[in-house]
Structures are given as structure tokens and as C-alpha cells.
Coordinates of C-alpha atoms in Angstrom, one line a residue:
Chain O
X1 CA -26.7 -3.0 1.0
X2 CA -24.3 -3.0 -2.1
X3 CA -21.4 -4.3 -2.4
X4 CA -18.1 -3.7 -3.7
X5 CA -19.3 -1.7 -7.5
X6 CA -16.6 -1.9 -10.4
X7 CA -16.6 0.3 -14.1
X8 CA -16.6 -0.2 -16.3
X9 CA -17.7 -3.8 -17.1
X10 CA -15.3 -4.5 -20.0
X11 CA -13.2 -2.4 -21.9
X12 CA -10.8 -2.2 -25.1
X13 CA -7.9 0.0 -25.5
X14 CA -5.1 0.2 -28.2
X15 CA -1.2 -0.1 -26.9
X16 CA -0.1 3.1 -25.7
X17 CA -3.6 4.6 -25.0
X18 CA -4.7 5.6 -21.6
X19 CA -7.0 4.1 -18.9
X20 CA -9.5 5.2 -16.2
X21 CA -11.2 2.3 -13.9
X22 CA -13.7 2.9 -11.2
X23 CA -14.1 1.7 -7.9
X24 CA -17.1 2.3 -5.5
X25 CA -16.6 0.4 -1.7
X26 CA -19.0 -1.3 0.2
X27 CA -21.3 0.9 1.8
X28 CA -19.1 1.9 5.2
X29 CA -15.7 1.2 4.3
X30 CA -13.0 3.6 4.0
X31 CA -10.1 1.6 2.3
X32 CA -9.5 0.5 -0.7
X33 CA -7.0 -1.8 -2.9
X34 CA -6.8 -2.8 -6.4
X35 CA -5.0 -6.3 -7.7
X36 CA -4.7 -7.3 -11.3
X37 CA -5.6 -10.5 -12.6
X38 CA -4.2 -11.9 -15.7
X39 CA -5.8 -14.7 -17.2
X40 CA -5.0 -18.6 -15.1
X41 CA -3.4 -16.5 -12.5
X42 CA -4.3 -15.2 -9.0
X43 CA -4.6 -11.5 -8.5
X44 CA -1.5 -9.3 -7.7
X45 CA -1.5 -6.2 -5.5
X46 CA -0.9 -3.5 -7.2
X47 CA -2.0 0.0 -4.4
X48 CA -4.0 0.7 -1.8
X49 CA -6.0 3.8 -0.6
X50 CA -7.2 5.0 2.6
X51 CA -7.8 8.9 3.9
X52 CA -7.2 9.5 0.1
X53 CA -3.0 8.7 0.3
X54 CA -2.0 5.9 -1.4
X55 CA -0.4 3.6 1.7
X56 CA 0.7 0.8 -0.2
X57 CA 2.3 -0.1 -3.3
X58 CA 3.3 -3.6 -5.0
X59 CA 5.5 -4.1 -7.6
X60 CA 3.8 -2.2 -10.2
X61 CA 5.4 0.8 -12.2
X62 CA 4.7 4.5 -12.0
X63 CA 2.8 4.0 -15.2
X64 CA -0.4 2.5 -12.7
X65 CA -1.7 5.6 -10.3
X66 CA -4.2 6.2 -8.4
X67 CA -6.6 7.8 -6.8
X68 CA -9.1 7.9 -3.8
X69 CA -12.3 10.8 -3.2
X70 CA -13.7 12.2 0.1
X71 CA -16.4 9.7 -0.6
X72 CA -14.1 6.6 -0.3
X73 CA -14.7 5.5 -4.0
X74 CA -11.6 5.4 -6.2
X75 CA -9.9 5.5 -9.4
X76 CA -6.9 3.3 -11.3
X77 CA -5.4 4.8 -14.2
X78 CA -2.8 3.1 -16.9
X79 CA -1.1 5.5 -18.9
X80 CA 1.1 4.1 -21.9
X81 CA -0.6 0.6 -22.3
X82 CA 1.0 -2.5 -22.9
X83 CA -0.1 -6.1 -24.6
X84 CA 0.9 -7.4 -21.3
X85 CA -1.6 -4.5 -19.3
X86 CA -4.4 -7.1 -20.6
X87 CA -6.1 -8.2 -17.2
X88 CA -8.9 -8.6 -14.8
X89 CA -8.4 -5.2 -12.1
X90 CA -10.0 -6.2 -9.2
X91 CA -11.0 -3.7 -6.7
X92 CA -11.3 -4.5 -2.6
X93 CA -13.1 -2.8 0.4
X94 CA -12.2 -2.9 3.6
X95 CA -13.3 -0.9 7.0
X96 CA -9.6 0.0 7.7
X97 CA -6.2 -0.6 6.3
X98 CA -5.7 -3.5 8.8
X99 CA -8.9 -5.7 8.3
X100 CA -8.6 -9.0 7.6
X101 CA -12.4 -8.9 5.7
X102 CA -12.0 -7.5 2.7
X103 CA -14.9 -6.9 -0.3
X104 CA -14.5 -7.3 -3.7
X105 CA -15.7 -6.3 -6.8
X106 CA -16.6 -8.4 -9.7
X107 CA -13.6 -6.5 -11.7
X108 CA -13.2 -4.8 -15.1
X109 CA -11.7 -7.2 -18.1
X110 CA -9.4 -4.5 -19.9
X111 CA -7.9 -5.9 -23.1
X112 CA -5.2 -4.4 -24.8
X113 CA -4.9 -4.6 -28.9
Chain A
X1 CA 10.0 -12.5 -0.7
X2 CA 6.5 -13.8 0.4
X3 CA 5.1 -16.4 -1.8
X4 CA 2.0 -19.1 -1.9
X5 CA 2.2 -22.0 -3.7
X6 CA -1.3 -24.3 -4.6
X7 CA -1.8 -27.4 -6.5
X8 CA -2.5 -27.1 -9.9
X9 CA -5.9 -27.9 -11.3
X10 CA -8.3 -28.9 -12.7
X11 CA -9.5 -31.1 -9.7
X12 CA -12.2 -33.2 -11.1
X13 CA -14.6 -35.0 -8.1
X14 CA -17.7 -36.8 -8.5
X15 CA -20.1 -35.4 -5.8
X16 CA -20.1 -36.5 -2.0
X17 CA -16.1 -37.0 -2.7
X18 CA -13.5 -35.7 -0.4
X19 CA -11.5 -32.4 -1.2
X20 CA -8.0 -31.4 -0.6
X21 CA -6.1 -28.8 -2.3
X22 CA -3.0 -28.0 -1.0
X23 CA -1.4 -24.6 -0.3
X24 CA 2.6 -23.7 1.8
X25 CA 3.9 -20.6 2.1
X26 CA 7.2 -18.7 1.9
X27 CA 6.7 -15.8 4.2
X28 CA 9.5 -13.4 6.2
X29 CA 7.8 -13.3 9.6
X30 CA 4.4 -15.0 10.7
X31 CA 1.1 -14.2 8.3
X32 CA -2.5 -14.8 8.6
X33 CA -3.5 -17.3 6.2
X34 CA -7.0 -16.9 3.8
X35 CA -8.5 -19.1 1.3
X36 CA -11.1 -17.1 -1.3
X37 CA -13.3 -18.6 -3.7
X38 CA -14.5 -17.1 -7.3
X39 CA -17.2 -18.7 -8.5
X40 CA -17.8 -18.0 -12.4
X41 CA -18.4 -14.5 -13.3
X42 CA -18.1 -12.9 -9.5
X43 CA -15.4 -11.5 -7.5
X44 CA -13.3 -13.1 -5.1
X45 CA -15.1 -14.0 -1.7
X46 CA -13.5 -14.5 1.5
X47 CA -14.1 -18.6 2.9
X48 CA -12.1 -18.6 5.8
X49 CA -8.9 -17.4 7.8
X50 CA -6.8 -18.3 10.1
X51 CA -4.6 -15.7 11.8
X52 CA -2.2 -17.6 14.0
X53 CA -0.2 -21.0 14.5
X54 CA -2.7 -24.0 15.1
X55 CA -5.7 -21.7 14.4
X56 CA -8.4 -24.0 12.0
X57 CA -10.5 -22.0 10.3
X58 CA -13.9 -23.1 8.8
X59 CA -17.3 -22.1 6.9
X60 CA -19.6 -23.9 4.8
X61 CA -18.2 -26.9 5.6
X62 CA -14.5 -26.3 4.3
X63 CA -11.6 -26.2 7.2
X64 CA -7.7 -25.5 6.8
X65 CA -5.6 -25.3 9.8
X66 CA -2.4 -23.2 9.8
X67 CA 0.5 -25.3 10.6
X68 CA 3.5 -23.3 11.1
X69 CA 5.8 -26.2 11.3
X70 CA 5.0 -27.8 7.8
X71 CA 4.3 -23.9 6.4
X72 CA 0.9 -25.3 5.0
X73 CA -2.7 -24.2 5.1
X74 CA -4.3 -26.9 3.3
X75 CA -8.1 -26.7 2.7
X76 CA -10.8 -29.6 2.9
X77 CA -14.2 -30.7 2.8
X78 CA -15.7 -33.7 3.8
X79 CA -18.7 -34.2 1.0
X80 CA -18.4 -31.6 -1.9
X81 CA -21.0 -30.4 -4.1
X82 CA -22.0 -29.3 -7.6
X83 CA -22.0 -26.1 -6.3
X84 CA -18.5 -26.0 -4.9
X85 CA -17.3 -25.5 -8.5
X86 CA -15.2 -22.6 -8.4
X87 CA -11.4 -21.5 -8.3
X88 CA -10.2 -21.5 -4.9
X89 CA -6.9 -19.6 -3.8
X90 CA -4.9 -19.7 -1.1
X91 CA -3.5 -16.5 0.3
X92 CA -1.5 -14.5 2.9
X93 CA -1.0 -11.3 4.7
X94 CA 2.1 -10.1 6.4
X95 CA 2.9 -6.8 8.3
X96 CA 1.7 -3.2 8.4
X97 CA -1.7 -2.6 6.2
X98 CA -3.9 -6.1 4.9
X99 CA -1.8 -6.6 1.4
X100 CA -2.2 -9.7 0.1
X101 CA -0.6 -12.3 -1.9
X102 CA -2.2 -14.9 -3.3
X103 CA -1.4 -18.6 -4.6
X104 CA -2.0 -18.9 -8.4
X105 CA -5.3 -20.7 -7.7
X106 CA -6.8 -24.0 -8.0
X107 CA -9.9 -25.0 -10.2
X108 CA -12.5 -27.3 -8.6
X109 CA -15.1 -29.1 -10.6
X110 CA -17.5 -31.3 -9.3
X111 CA -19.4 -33.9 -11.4
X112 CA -23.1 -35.0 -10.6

């Protein structure tokens, strides 16, 4: 049974550039949530996805979007990057927006020169 | 708004030592409390929750009981191990939908 599948890896992008991240939950679970990490610091909330609406939102600009297939996986995207965009994205599976078990993924580092 | 607080690492024990890493809460009504584990190179992995006042919760040998009155969810473990090396955070979730907010972390290393 797999688990909780991130893409890429690692990446590097240049300021301003645009990003795509992948998220594929574990095998029966419908919800998804994304968190960024920055480096010495725990994870952040930044959306989360289930029935492909985004159903909650942290305090992240409109630059961060998302988006969730009728297969459950999902997508983040950065437009406009910024030095400060430099983080660990975590993704996280759940069965359910309201389940206190939730998967994750072993991340994407994105760094941004 | 909600907030977790956790000591500040590194904790350096020798093995068999006792563990305590601290963790309160500032939270608008009444959460359920987690505590996650990321061992080197993985993703975060859930270790235990507890979901109401006075409710312990406990795997692998680590227990944390949430105590509304002090706001704390402290973790421990009787007899760590080499393998307990990892950064452990203290979380929370509030309300509609399983958000959660985490502590900024503590690092655990264990010496043979």
C-alpha cells in the first residue's frame, strides 16, 4: 500500500518564476492539505482540498493555488516567486476533512535563487 | 490566534535517559492535541493524540496528557533510544475541517 507520494523530489527556480508541485494521497483518501516548511521551523498550513474545492485556506497569499483531480491527487502552484518561497511543501492525506489521522508525504525542497 | 509553543532544542540524552519536551497552547476554544515525529529525510508521522481534557495519549512508549488547566501537552518517555533521534512537534487542531498548527519543533538526539 503506498503512502502519501510527493514531486518532484527537489527543485530550483529563479525569483519571479513559476511553480507546479504534485501530490498523490494514500491509497483511499479523499482529502488533501499542503503546509510549508521553512528551514528550523514547523510546517504551516497553507490549503486544503477535498471533492476538488479548496475548503481551507491559511494565511498564505493568492500567489499559492491549488488544485485537486477526480482521482484525489493534487497540485500546488507558486506563481511570482520569492527568496522567502524557499521551503519544504509538505503534502497530507486524510479519509475526510475531519480526521484526526492524517498521511504525509516526504515533501518537495524548492529553493529559490 | 491559535498558537503552540515547544522547547527549544537540541536535547542531547545518553540512552536509557528520561525525556520531556515541553509543549502549551494558545487556542480560542478547546483543540485536540498531536505530537508528530520526522525522523531524517521522511515526512512527518503521527505518535499520538489526545482529543479531550485529561485524555493521555501513548505509542511506542511516549505518553502526553492534555491538561486543560495548565494548557500543556507535554510528551515523555521513560528509557529513550538511539533511534528516538528525530524532531518532534507539538501540534493542534481547532474547529471545522483537521487544520493544523504546529509548535516550531524540538530536536532530539540520543547518544550511545
Amino acid at each position: 500500500d503506498a503512502g502519501v507520494t510527493q514531486s518532484p523530489t527537489h527543485l530550483i527556480k529563479t525569483r519571479g518564476q513559476q511553480v507546479t508541485l504534485r501530490c498523490s494521497p494514500k491509497s483511499g483518501h479523499d482529502t488533501v492539505s499542503w503546509y510549508q516548511q521553512a528551514l528550523g521551523q514547523g510546517p504551516q498550513f497553507i490549503f486544503q482540498y477535498y471533492e476538488e474545492e479548496e475548503r481551507q485556506r491559511g494565511n498564505f497569499p493568492d500567489r499559492f493555488s491549488g488544485h485537486q483531480f477526480p482521482n484525489y491527487s493534487s497540485e500546488l502552484n507558486v506563481n511570482a516567486l520569492l527568496l522567502g518561497d524557499s521551503a519544504l511543501y509538505l503534502c497530507a492525506s486524510s479519509l475526510g476533512q475531519l480526521a484526526y489521522e492524517q498521511y504525509f508525504g516526504p515533501g518537495t525542497r524548492l529553493t529559490v535563487t | 490566534g491559535d498558537s503552540v509553543t515547544q522547547m527549544e532544542g537540541p536535547v542531547t540524552l545518553s540512552e536509557e535517559a528520561f525525556l520531556t519536551i515541553n509543549c502549551t497552547y494558545t487556542a480560542t476554544g478547546y483543540p485536540s492535541l498531536f505530537w508528530y515525529v520526522q525522523y531524517p529525510g521522511e515526512g512527518l508521522q503521527l505518535l499520538l493524540k489526545a482529543t479531550k481534557a485529561d485524555d493521555k495519549g501513548s505509542n511506542k512508549g511516549f505518553e502526553a496528557t492534555y491538561r486543560k488547566e495548565t494548557t500543556s501537552f507535554h510528551l515523555e518517555k521513560g528509557s529513550v533510544q538511539v533511534s528516538d533521534s528525530a524532531v518532534y512537534f507539538c501540534a493542534l487542531s481547532i474547529g471545522a475541517g483537521n487544520m493544523l498548527t504546529f509548535g516550531g519543533g524540538t530536536r532530539l538526539m540520543v547518544k550511545p
